[in-house]
Coordinates of C-alpha atoms in Angstrom, one line a residue:
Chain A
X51 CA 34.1 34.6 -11.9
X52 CA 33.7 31.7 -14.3
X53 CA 34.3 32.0 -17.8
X54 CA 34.7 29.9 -21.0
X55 CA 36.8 30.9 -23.8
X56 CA 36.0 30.8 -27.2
X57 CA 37.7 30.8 -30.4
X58 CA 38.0 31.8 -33.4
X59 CA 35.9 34.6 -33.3
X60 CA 35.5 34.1 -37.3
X61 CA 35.8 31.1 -39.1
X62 CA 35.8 31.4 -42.9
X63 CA 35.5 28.0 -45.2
X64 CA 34.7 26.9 -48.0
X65 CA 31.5 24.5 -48.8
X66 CA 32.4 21.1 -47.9
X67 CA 35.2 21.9 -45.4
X68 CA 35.0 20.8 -41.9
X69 CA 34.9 23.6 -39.3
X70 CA 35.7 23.4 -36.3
X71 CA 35.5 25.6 -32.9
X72 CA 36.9 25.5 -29.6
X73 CA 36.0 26.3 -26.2
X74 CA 37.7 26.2 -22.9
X75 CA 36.2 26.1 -19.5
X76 CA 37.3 27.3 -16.0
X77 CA 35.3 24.9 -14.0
X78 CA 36.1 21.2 -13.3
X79 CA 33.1 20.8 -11.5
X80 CA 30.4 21.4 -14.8
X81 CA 28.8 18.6 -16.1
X82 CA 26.8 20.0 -19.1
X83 CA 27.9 21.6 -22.4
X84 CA 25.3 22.8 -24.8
X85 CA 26.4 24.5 -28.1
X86 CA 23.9 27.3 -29.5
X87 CA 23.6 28.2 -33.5
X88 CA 22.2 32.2 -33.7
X89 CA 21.2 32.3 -37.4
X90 CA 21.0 36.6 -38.5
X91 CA 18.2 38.0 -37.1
X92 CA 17.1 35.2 -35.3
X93 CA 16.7 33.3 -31.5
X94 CA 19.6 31.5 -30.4
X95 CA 19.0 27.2 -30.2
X96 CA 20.5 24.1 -29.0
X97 CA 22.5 21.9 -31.9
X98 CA 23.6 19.4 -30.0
X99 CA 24.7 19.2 -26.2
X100 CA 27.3 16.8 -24.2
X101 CA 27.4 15.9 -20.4
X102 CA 30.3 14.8 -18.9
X103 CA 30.2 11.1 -18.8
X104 CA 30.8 11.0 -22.4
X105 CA 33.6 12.1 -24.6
X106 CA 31.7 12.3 -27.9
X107 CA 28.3 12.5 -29.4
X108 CA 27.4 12.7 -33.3
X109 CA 24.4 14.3 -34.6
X110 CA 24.7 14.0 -38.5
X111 CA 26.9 16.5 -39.7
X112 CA 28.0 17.7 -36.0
X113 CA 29.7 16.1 -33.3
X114 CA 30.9 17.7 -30.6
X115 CA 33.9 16.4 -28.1
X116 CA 34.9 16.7 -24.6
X117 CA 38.0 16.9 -22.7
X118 CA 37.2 17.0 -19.2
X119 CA 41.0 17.0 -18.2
X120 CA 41.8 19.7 -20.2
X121 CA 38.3 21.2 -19.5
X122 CA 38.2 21.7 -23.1
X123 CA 35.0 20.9 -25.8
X124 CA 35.0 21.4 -29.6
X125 CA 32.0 22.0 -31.9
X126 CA 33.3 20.0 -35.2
X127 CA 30.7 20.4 -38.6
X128 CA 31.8 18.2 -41.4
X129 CA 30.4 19.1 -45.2
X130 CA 29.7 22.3 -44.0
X131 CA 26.7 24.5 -46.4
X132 CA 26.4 27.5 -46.8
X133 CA 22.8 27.0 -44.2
X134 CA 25.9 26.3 -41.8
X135 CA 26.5 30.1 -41.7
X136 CA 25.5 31.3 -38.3
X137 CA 27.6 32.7 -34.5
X138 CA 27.3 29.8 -32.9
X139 CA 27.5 29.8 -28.6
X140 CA 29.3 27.2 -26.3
X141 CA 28.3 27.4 -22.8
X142 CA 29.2 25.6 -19.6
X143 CA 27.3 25.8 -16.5
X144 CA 29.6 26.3 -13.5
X145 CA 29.2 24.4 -10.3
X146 CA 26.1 22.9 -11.9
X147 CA 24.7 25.9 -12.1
X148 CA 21.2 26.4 -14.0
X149 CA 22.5 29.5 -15.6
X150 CA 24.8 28.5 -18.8
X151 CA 27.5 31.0 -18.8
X152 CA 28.6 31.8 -22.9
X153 CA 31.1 31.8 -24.9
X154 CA 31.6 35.4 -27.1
X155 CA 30.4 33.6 -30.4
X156 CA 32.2 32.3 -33.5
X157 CA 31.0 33.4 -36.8
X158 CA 31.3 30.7 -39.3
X159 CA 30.9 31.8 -43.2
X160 CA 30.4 29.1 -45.7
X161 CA 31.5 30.2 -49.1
X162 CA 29.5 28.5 -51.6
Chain B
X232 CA 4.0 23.3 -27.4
X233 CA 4.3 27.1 -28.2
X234 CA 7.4 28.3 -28.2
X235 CA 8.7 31.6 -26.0
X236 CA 7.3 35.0 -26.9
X237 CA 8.5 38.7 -26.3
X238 CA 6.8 41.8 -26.6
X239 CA 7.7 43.8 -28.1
X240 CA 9.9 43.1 -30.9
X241 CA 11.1 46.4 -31.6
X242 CA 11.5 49.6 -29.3
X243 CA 12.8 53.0 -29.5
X244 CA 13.0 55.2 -26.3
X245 CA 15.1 58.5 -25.3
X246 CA 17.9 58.7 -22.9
X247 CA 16.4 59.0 -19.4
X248 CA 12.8 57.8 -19.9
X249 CA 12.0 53.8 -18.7
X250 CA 11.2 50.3 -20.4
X251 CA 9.2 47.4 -19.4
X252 CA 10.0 43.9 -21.6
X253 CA 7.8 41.2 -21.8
X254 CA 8.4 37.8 -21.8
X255 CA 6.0 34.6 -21.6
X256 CA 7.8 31.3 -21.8
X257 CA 7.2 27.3 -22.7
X258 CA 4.0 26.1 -20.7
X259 CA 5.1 24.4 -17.8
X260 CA 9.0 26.5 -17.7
X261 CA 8.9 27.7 -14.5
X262 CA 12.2 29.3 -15.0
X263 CA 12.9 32.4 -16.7
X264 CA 16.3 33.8 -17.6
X265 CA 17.0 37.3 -19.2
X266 CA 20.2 38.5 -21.5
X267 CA 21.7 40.7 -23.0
X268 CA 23.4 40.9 -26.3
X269 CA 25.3 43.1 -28.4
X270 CA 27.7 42.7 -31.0
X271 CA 31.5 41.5 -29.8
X272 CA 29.6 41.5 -26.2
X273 CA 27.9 37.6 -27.0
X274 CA 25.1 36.9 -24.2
X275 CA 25.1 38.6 -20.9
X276 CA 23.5 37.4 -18.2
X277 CA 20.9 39.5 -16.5
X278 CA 18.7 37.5 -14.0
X279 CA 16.6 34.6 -13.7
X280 CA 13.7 34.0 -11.5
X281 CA 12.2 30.2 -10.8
X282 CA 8.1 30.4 -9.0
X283 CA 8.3 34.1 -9.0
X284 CA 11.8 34.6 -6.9
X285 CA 15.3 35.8 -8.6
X286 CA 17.1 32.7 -8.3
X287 CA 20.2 34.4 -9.9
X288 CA 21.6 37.5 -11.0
X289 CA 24.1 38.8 -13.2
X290 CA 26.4 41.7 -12.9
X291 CA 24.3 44.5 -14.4
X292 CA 23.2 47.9 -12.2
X293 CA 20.3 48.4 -10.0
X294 CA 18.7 50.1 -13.1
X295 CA 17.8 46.6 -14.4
X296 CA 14.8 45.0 -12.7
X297 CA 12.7 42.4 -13.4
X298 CA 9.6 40.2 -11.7
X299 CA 7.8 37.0 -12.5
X300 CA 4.1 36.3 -12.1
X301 CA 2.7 33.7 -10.9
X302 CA 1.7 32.3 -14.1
X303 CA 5.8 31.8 -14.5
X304 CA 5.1 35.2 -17.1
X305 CA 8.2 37.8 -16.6
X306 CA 8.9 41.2 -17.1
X307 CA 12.0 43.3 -17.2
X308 CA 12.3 46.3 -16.6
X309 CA 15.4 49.7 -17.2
X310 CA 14.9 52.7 -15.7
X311 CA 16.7 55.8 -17.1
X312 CA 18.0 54.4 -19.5
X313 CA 21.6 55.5 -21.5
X314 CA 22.6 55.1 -25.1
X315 CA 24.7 52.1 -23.9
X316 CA 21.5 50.0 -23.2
X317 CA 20.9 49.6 -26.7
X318 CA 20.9 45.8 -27.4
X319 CA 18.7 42.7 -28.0
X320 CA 17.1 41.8 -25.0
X321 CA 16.4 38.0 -25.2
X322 CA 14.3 36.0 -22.4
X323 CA 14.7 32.3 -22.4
X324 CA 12.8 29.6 -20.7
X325 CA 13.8 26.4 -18.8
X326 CA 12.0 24.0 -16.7
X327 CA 14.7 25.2 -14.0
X328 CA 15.5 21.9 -13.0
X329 CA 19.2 21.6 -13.5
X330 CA 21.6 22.2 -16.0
X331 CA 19.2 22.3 -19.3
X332 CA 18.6 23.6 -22.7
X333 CA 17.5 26.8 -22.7
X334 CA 14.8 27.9 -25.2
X335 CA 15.2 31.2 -26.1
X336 CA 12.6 33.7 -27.5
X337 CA 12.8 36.5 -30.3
X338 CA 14.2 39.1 -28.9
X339 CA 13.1 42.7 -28.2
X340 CA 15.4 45.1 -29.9
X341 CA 15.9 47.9 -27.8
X342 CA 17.2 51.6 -29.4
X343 CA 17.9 54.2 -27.1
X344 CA 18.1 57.7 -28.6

């Protein structure tokens, strides 16, 4: 089936670093990549989201970036805090499905 | 807008024995998706019914079963249940209109003894 691959599966850095995750895609047909943050104990939600007609989009301290050639997309969070601490989720949605299909989850660790 | 609620939040229940989840998403969602996650596993996908029909369905046994109501409200439910089906169950919400964000709720943690 469809899949996405995510990595790392731990990012460690220290406040004010740049962080950045990567996730690759099977399907050249998806259109829509959402990123999710899952603080500890808490509900997965949406950061920030790219469709495929652009190659970039900014939100503050995160962009994220999107290679459809490659079928790759990046999460990238700049001056990262220690609030920044979280898994956090890419997802693609094969075919244009309406079912996002998930990466396995990166924990990111700020180090004050 | 009230966000998507689960009950319950926590649950313990003994090898063999049945679970019902529920799940009551975003007014005006008519789609509702269920996962499940534990740890190194990320989210799997479950099901997801749109106006009371599964729409979807993951790769998960016939012991996992769920419905919708007509009021978009769903339920899931395990019958004998193993040790394995400990996890967070999470239910998320979506208008169902194409690729969109999906708002997730709380999560019922599941412990099977």
């Amino acid at each position: 089936g469809e899949n996405v691959e995510q990595h790392p599966s731990t990012l460690s850095v220290q406040e004010g670093d740049s962080a950045v995750i990567k996730c690759t895609y099977s399907d050249s047909a998806s259109n829509y990549f959402p990123w999710y943050k899952q603080e500890l104990g808490k509900r997965p939600q949406l950061i920030i989201d790219i469709r495929s007609n652009v190659g970039e989009k900014k939100d503050q301290r995160i962009a994220v970036t999107l290679n459809k050639t490659a079928k790759h997309f990046s999460l990238h969070i700049t001056e990262t805090q220690p609030e920044d601490s979280a898994v956090y989720f890419c997802a693609f949605h094969p075919g244009g499905s309406y079912i996002p299909t998930f990466g396995r989850g990166t924990s990111l660790i700020v180090h004050p | 807008k009230a966000g998507v609620t689960q009950t319950p939040r926590y649950l313990i229940k003994t090898r063999g024995q049945q679970v019902t989840l529920s799940c009551s998403p975003i007014s005006g969602h008519r789609s509702v998706s269920w996962y499940q996650q534990t740890p190194g596993q990320g989210l799997q996908f479950l099901f997801e019914y749109f106006s009371e029909t599964q729409r979807n369905k993951g790769n998960f046994p016939g012991r996992f079963s769920g419905r919708q109501f007509s009021n978009s409200r769903s339920e899931m439910n395990v019958s004998t249940l193993e040790l394995g089906d400990s996890a967070l169950y999470l239910c998320a919400s979506s208008t169902g209109q194409g690729p969109h964000e999906q708002y997730f709720g709380p999560g019922t943690r599941l412990t099977v003894t």
